[in-house]
């Protein structure tokens, strides 16, 4: 957990009250504080030669201040060093909160910064521990009526909804693995359908294709290798973005003498020209659908014709001066104008097909010519 001055609220008995020592920091600043402590610990652990791997989850306190939960696998002979280093860097900054004026430690404040426990298998294993926090941060599926184990007053559906909104508002990476093979490489491997030359690359691809993460984990070097030393890494290509800047984009995978492109197709949003044949066809279909649901009353049909404004055409039934124009939406709650029906484009024709044809001719002259003289 971040230092106490990063928390807007503090607990007072069963309730939360304003923290007089709050420095006005937002959740992003508190999260940066945690990341800095972790970066320093990680560097010190690498210098000390500690081998560990695991996962961390970030979630908010009641006041929105982020805190981390983690589960890590550490060799038995390195547990003490791991614990000591992590505690050291969590207590390194803002340590005036951790001691009294006489220099005595505030044990409760120290425990609030970092609390490390060994997994108690009588309560469940490491997976069960972290699964709780993952499930509380993804969705509220089938959680109706259930309460949080930490507080009987908290509804789980409301909790998950609030946490999701919080993480998206501040763009926090809620779940992050530590010292494990890249999940992005795993996903890119699963995009490769063709068999590769039978070597280490193909073994790793088969493990990913079969969905066996344990085999993928082992073939990629386990938890002891750094990412730059993994047998397979992401392959990037440089391309220009919308601002003509050169940026790196994932194009495939490379390793053990093989490079495989996984993203050969280029996707882009392209706006169709207004005058294209396909667009005109869509307009006609939409127009016909609107007229088909109209009643035989001329004023009803006229209102529907007026709603074609959203398709890019001028509204019908408008006078050169005075009167009211038809709206660009399908609903008009305003008082109708005094434009006589004989001035509108809807003639008194009995048959439905003739009426549709005449309406199309009056709205889109080009289409009217195509109807009379098909290409």
Coordinates of C-alpha atoms in Angstrom, one line a residue:
X1 CA 0.0 0.0 0.0
X2 CA 1.1 3.6 -0.7
X3 CA 2.2 5.9 2.1
X4 CA -0.6 7.2 4.4
X5 CA -0.5 10.7 3.0
X6 CA -1.7 9.4 -0.4
X7 CA -5.0 8.2 1.2
X8 CA -7.9 10.7 1.3
X9 CA -9.7 8.7 3.9
X10 CA -8.6 6.8 7.0
X11 CA -10.5 4.2 9.0
X12 CA -11.9 5.3 12.4
X13 CA -13.5 2.3 14.1
X14 CA -16.2 1.1 11.7
X15 CA -16.3 4.2 9.6
X16 CA -14.0 6.2 7.3
X17 CA -13.2 9.8 8.0
X18 CA -11.1 12.5 6.2
X19 CA -7.4 12.0 6.5
X20 CA -5.9 15.3 7.8
X21 CA -2.5 14.3 6.4
X22 CA -3.7 13.7 2.9
X23 CA -1.5 15.6 0.4
X24 CA -4.1 15.9 -2.3
X25 CA -2.7 13.1 -4.5
X26 CA -4.9 11.4 -7.0
X27 CA -5.0 7.6 -7.6
X28 CA -2.4 7.9 -10.4
X29 CA 0.1 9.5 -8.1
X30 CA -0.5 6.8 -5.5
X31 CA 0.0 4.1 -8.1
X32 CA 3.2 5.8 -9.3
X33 CA 4.5 5.7 -5.7
X34 CA 3.9 1.9 -5.6
X35 CA 5.5 1.4 -9.0
X36 CA 8.7 3.3 -7.9
X37 CA 9.0 1.1 -4.8
X38 CA 8.6 -2.0 -6.9
X39 CA 11.1 -0.9 -9.5
X40 CA 13.7 -0.3 -6.8
X41 CA 13.0 -3.7 -5.2
X42 CA 13.1 -5.5 -8.5
X43 CA 16.5 -4.0 -9.4
X44 CA 17.9 -4.9 -5.9
X45 CA 16.5 -8.4 -6.2
X46 CA 18.3 -8.9 -9.6
X47 CA 21.5 -7.6 -8.1
X48 CA 21.1 -10.1 -5.2
X49 CA 20.5 -12.9 -7.7
X50 CA 17.0 -13.7 -6.3
X51 CA 14.8 -16.0 -8.5
X52 CA 11.1 -15.5 -8.2
X53 CA 8.0 -15.3 -10.4
X54 CA 4.3 -14.5 -9.8
X55 CA 1.5 -12.1 -10.4
X56 CA 0.2 -8.9 -8.9
X57 CA -3.3 -7.3 -9.0
X58 CA -4.2 -3.7 -8.4
X59 CA -7.5 -2.7 -6.9
X60 CA -8.9 0.4 -5.0
X61 CA -9.5 1.2 -1.4
X62 CA -12.8 2.8 -0.4
X63 CA -11.4 6.2 -1.3
X64 CA -10.1 5.1 -4.7
X65 CA -6.4 4.9 -3.6
X66 CA -4.8 1.8 -5.3
X67 CA -3.2 -1.0 -3.5
X68 CA -1.6 -4.2 -4.7
X69 CA -2.1 -7.9 -4.0
X70 CA 0.5 -10.4 -5.2
X71 CA 1.4 -14.0 -5.1
X72 CA 5.0 -15.1 -5.7
X73 CA 6.9 -18.3 -5.9
X74 CA 10.3 -18.1 -4.3
X75 CA 13.0 -20.8 -3.5
X76 CA 12.9 -21.7 0.2
X77 CA 16.4 -20.5 0.8
X78 CA 15.6 -17.0 -0.6
X79 CA 12.3 -16.3 1.1
X80 CA 14.0 -14.3 3.9
X81 CA 16.0 -12.1 1.5
X82 CA 12.9 -11.6 -0.7
X83 CA 10.9 -10.5 2.3
X84 CA 13.6 -8.2 3.7
X85 CA 14.2 -6.4 0.4
X86 CA 10.5 -5.9 -0.4
X87 CA 9.9 -4.5 3.1
X88 CA 12.9 -2.3 2.9
X89 CA 11.8 -0.5 -0.2
X90 CA 8.2 -0.1 0.9
X91 CA 9.5 1.6 4.1
X92 CA 12.2 3.6 2.4
X93 CA 10.2 6.7 1.5
X94 CA 7.9 8.8 3.6
X95 CA 9.2 6.9 6.6
X96 CA 8.4 9.7 9.0
X97 CA 4.9 8.1 9.1
X98 CA 6.4 4.9 10.5
X99 CA 8.1 6.2 13.6
X100 CA 7.2 8.3 16.6
X101 CA 9.0 11.4 17.6
X102 CA 11.0 9.3 20.1
X103 CA 12.1 7.0 17.2
X104 CA 9.8 4.0 18.2
X105 CA 8.4 2.1 15.3
X106 CA 4.7 2.3 14.5
X107 CA 4.0 -1.4 13.9
X108 CA 0.5 -0.9 12.7
X109 CA 1.6 1.7 10.1
X110 CA 4.5 -0.5 9.0
X111 CA 2.2 -3.5 8.5
X112 CA -0.2 -1.3 6.5
X113 CA 2.6 -0.5 4.0
X114 CA 3.5 -4.2 3.3
X115 CA 2.2 -7.5 4.7
X116 CA 3.9 -10.7 3.6
X117 CA 2.5 -14.2 4.6
X118 CA 3.3 -17.7 3.5
X119 CA 0.5 -19.6 1.8
X120 CA -1.6 -21.5 4.3
X121 CA -2.6 -24.6 2.4
X122 CA -5.4 -25.3 4.9
X123 CA -7.1 -22.2 3.6
X124 CA -6.2 -22.9 -0.1
X125 CA -3.2 -22.7 -2.3
X126 CA -1.6 -19.8 -4.1
X127 CA -4.0 -20.1 -7.1
X128 CA -7.0 -19.9 -4.8
X129 CA -5.7 -16.7 -3.2
X130 CA -5.0 -14.8 -6.4
X131 CA -8.2 -16.1 -8.1
X132 CA -10.2 -14.3 -5.5
X133 CA -8.8 -10.9 -6.5
X134 CA -8.9 -11.7 -10.2
X135 CA -12.6 -12.6 -10.0
X136 CA -13.4 -9.4 -8.1
X137 CA -11.9 -7.3 -10.9
X138 CA -13.2 -8.7 -14.2
X139 CA -17.0 -8.8 -14.3
X140 CA -20.0 -9.4 -12.1
X141 CA -21.3 -12.6 -13.8
X142 CA -23.4 -14.7 -11.5
X143 CA -22.6 -12.6 -8.4
X144 CA -26.1 -11.2 -7.8
X145 CA -27.0 -11.2 -4.2
X146 CA -23.6 -12.2 -3.0
X147 CA -21.5 -10.2 -0.4
X148 CA -17.8 -9.5 -0.2
X149 CA -16.1 -11.8 2.3
X150 CA -14.2 -8.8 3.7
X151 CA -17.4 -6.9 4.4
X152 CA -20.9 -8.2 4.7
X153 CA -22.2 -4.7 3.9
X154 CA -20.7 -4.6 0.4
X155 CA -22.6 -6.0 -2.6
X156 CA -20.3 -7.8 -5.0
X157 CA -22.0 -6.7 -8.2
X158 CA -21.7 -3.1 -7.1
X159 CA -18.1 -3.6 -6.1
X160 CA -17.0 -5.1 -9.4
X161 CA -18.8 -2.5 -11.4
X162 CA -17.1 0.3 -9.4
X163 CA -13.7 -1.3 -9.7
X164 CA -14.1 -1.7 -13.5
X165 CA -15.0 1.9 -13.9
X166 CA -12.1 3.0 -11.7
X167 CA -9.5 1.0 -13.5
X168 CA -10.7 2.3 -16.9
X169 CA -10.9 5.9 -15.8
X170 CA -7.2 5.9 -14.7
X171 CA -5.9 3.3 -17.3
X172 CA -4.4 1.0 -14.7
X173 CA -3.0 -2.3 -15.7
X174 CA -5.0 -4.5 -13.3
X175 CA -3.1 -7.8 -13.8
X176 CA 0.6 -8.2 -14.4
X177 CA 2.8 -11.2 -14.4
X178 CA 6.4 -11.1 -13.1
X179 CA 9.3 -13.0 -14.4
X180 CA 7.2 -15.2 -16.7
X181 CA 7.3 -15.7 -20.5
X182 CA 5.5 -13.1 -22.4
X183 CA 1.7 -13.6 -22.8
X184 CA 1.8 -11.5 -26.0
X185 CA 4.2 -14.0 -27.5
X186 CA 1.8 -16.8 -26.5
X187 CA -1.1 -15.0 -28.2
X188 CA 0.9 -14.4 -31.4
X189 CA 1.9 -18.1 -31.5
X190 CA -1.7 -19.1 -31.4
X191 CA -2.3 -17.0 -34.6
X192 CA 0.1 -19.2 -36.5
X193 CA -1.8 -22.0 -38.2
X194 CA 0.9 -23.6 -40.4
X195 CA 3.5 -25.9 -39.1
X196 CA 7.0 -24.6 -38.9
X197 CA 10.3 -26.3 -39.3
X198 CA 10.5 -28.9 -36.5
X199 CA 12.8 -27.2 -34.0
X200 CA 12.4 -25.4 -30.7
X201 CA 10.1 -22.8 -32.4
X202 CA 7.7 -25.5 -33.5
X203 CA 7.7 -27.1 -30.1
X204 CA 6.7 -23.8 -28.5
X205 CA 4.1 -23.2 -31.2
X206 CA 2.6 -26.6 -30.6
X207 CA 2.4 -26.0 -26.8
X208 CA 0.6 -22.7 -27.4
X209 CA -1.7 -24.2 -30.1
X210 CA -2.7 -27.0 -27.7
X211 CA -3.3 -24.5 -24.9
X212 CA -0.7 -26.0 -22.6
X213 CA 0.8 -23.0 -20.8
X214 CA 2.9 -25.2 -18.6
X215 CA 4.8 -26.6 -21.6
X216 CA 5.1 -23.2 -23.1
X217 CA 6.4 -21.9 -19.8
X218 CA 9.1 -24.6 -19.7
X219 CA 10.2 -24.4 -23.4
X220 CA 10.5 -20.6 -23.1
X221 CA 13.0 -21.0 -20.3
X222 CA 10.9 -20.9 -17.2
X223 CA 11.2 -18.1 -14.8
X224 CA 15.0 -17.7 -14.7
X225 CA 15.5 -16.1 -18.1
X226 CA 15.2 -12.4 -18.8
X227 CA 12.8 -11.5 -21.6
X228 CA 15.6 -10.5 -23.9
X229 CA 17.1 -14.0 -23.5
X230 CA 13.9 -15.9 -24.3
X231 CA 14.1 -18.2 -27.4
X232 CA 11.2 -16.4 -29.1
X233 CA 10.6 -12.7 -29.1
X234 CA 8.2 -10.2 -30.7
X235 CA 9.2 -9.0 -34.2
X236 CA 8.5 -5.4 -34.9
X237 CA 8.2 -3.3 -38.0
X238 CA 8.4 0.5 -38.3
X239 CA 5.7 2.4 -39.9
X240 CA 4.3 5.9 -40.0
X241 CA 1.4 6.9 -37.9
X242 CA -1.2 9.6 -38.6
X243 CA 1.4 12.2 -37.6
X244 CA 4.1 10.9 -39.9
X245 CA 6.1 9.6 -36.9
X246 CA 7.9 6.3 -37.1
X247 CA 6.5 3.9 -34.5
X248 CA 7.1 0.3 -33.8
X249 CA 4.2 -2.2 -34.4
X250 CA 4.1 -5.9 -33.7
X251 CA 4.4 -7.8 -37.0
X252 CA 5.2 -11.3 -35.9
X253 CA 7.7 -13.5 -34.0
X254 CA 11.4 -14.2 -34.3
X255 CA 13.7 -16.6 -32.7
X256 CA 16.0 -19.7 -33.3
X257 CA 16.7 -18.5 -36.8
X258 CA 13.0 -18.2 -37.9
X259 CA 10.9 -15.1 -38.4
X260 CA 7.1 -15.6 -38.9
X261 CA 4.7 -12.8 -39.7
X262 CA 1.5 -13.0 -37.9
X263 CA -0.1 -9.8 -39.0
X264 CA 0.2 -9.7 -42.7
X265 CA -3.2 -8.1 -43.3
X266 CA -3.5 -4.3 -42.9
X267 CA -6.8 -3.0 -41.7
X268 CA -7.9 0.6 -42.0
X269 CA -11.2 2.6 -41.7
X270 CA -12.1 3.9 -45.1
X271 CA -15.0 6.3 -45.7
X272 CA -17.0 5.6 -48.8
X273 CA -17.6 8.3 -51.3
X274 CA -21.1 9.7 -51.3
X275 CA -21.5 9.1 -55.0
X276 CA -20.5 5.4 -55.1
X277 CA -22.9 2.9 -56.5
X278 CA -23.0 0.9 -53.3
X279 CA -23.9 4.0 -51.3
X280 CA -26.7 4.9 -53.7
X281 CA -28.1 1.3 -53.5
X282 CA -28.1 1.5 -49.7
X283 CA -30.0 4.8 -49.9
X284 CA -32.6 3.3 -52.1
X285 CA -33.1 0.3 -49.8
X286 CA -33.4 2.5 -46.8
X287 CA -35.9 4.8 -48.6
X288 CA -38.0 1.8 -49.8
X289 CA -38.1 0.4 -46.3
X290 CA -39.3 3.7 -44.9
X291 CA -42.1 4.1 -47.5
X292 CA -43.2 0.5 -47.1
X293 CA -44.1 1.0 -43.5
X294 CA -46.0 4.2 -44.2
X295 CA -49.8 4.5 -44.3
X296 CA -51.7 5.5 -47.4
X297 CA -52.3 9.0 -46.0
X298 CA -50.2 11.5 -47.9
X299 CA -49.1 13.5 -44.9
X300 CA -47.7 10.4 -43.2
X301 CA -45.7 9.6 -46.3
X302 CA -44.5 13.2 -46.6
X303 CA -43.1 13.0 -43.0
X304 CA -41.2 9.9 -43.8
X305 CA -39.8 11.5 -46.9
X306 CA -38.7 14.4 -44.8
X307 CA -36.8 12.1 -42.5
X308 CA -34.4 11.3 -45.4
X309 CA -32.4 14.3 -44.5
X310 CA -30.1 12.1 -42.4
X311 CA -29.2 10.3 -45.6
X312 CA -27.7 13.4 -47.1
X313 CA -30.7 14.8 -49.1
X314 CA -32.7 18.0 -48.6
X315 CA -35.9 17.7 -46.8
X316 CA -39.1 17.6 -48.8
X317 CA -42.2 19.7 -48.5
X318 CA -40.4 23.0 -48.0
X319 CA -41.5 26.3 -49.2
X320 CA -39.3 28.9 -50.8
X321 CA -40.4 31.4 -48.1
X322 CA -42.2 30.8 -44.9
X323 CA -43.5 27.5 -43.6
X324 CA -41.6 24.9 -41.7
X325 CA -39.1 22.3 -42.9
X326 CA -39.4 18.6 -42.2
X327 CA -37.0 17.4 -39.5
X328 CA -33.9 15.3 -40.1
X329 CA -35.1 12.7 -37.6
X330 CA -38.0 10.3 -37.7
X331 CA -39.8 12.2 -34.9
X332 CA -41.2 15.7 -34.9
X333 CA -42.8 17.1 -31.8
X334 CA -43.2 20.6 -33.2
X335 CA -46.3 22.1 -34.7
X336 CA -46.6 21.2 -38.4
X337 CA -46.3 23.9 -41.0
X338 CA -49.0 25.2 -43.3
X339 CA -47.5 23.8 -46.5
X340 CA -50.4 22.4 -48.6
X341 CA -50.1 18.8 -49.6
X342 CA -50.4 19.7 -53.3
X343 CA -47.0 21.3 -53.0
X344 CA -45.4 18.1 -51.8
X345 CA -43.8 15.5 -53.9
X346 CA -46.2 12.7 -53.1
X347 CA -48.9 12.3 -55.9
X348 CA -52.2 10.7 -55.3
X349 CA -51.4 7.3 -56.8
X350 CA -53.2 4.2 -55.7
X351 CA -50.7 1.5 -56.3
X352 CA -47.8 1.1 -53.9
X353 CA -45.2 0.3 -56.5
X354 CA -46.0 3.4 -58.5
X355 CA -45.9 5.5 -55.4
X356 CA -42.4 4.3 -54.5
X357 CA -41.1 4.8 -58.0
X358 CA -42.4 8.4 -58.1
X359 CA -41.0 9.2 -54.7
X360 CA -37.6 7.9 -55.7
X361 CA -37.7 10.0 -58.9
X362 CA -38.6 13.1 -57.0
X363 CA -35.9 12.7 -54.3
X364 CA -33.0 11.4 -56.4
X365 CA -33.2 12.6 -60.0
X366 CA -30.1 10.5 -60.9
X367 CA -31.7 7.4 -59.7
X368 CA -34.9 8.3 -61.5
X369 CA -33.0 8.3 -64.7
X370 CA -31.5 4.9 -63.9
X371 CA -34.9 3.5 -63.3
X372 CA -36.2 4.7 -66.7
X373 CA -33.0 3.8 -68.5
X374 CA -31.2 1.0 -66.7
X375 CA -27.5 0.6 -67.5

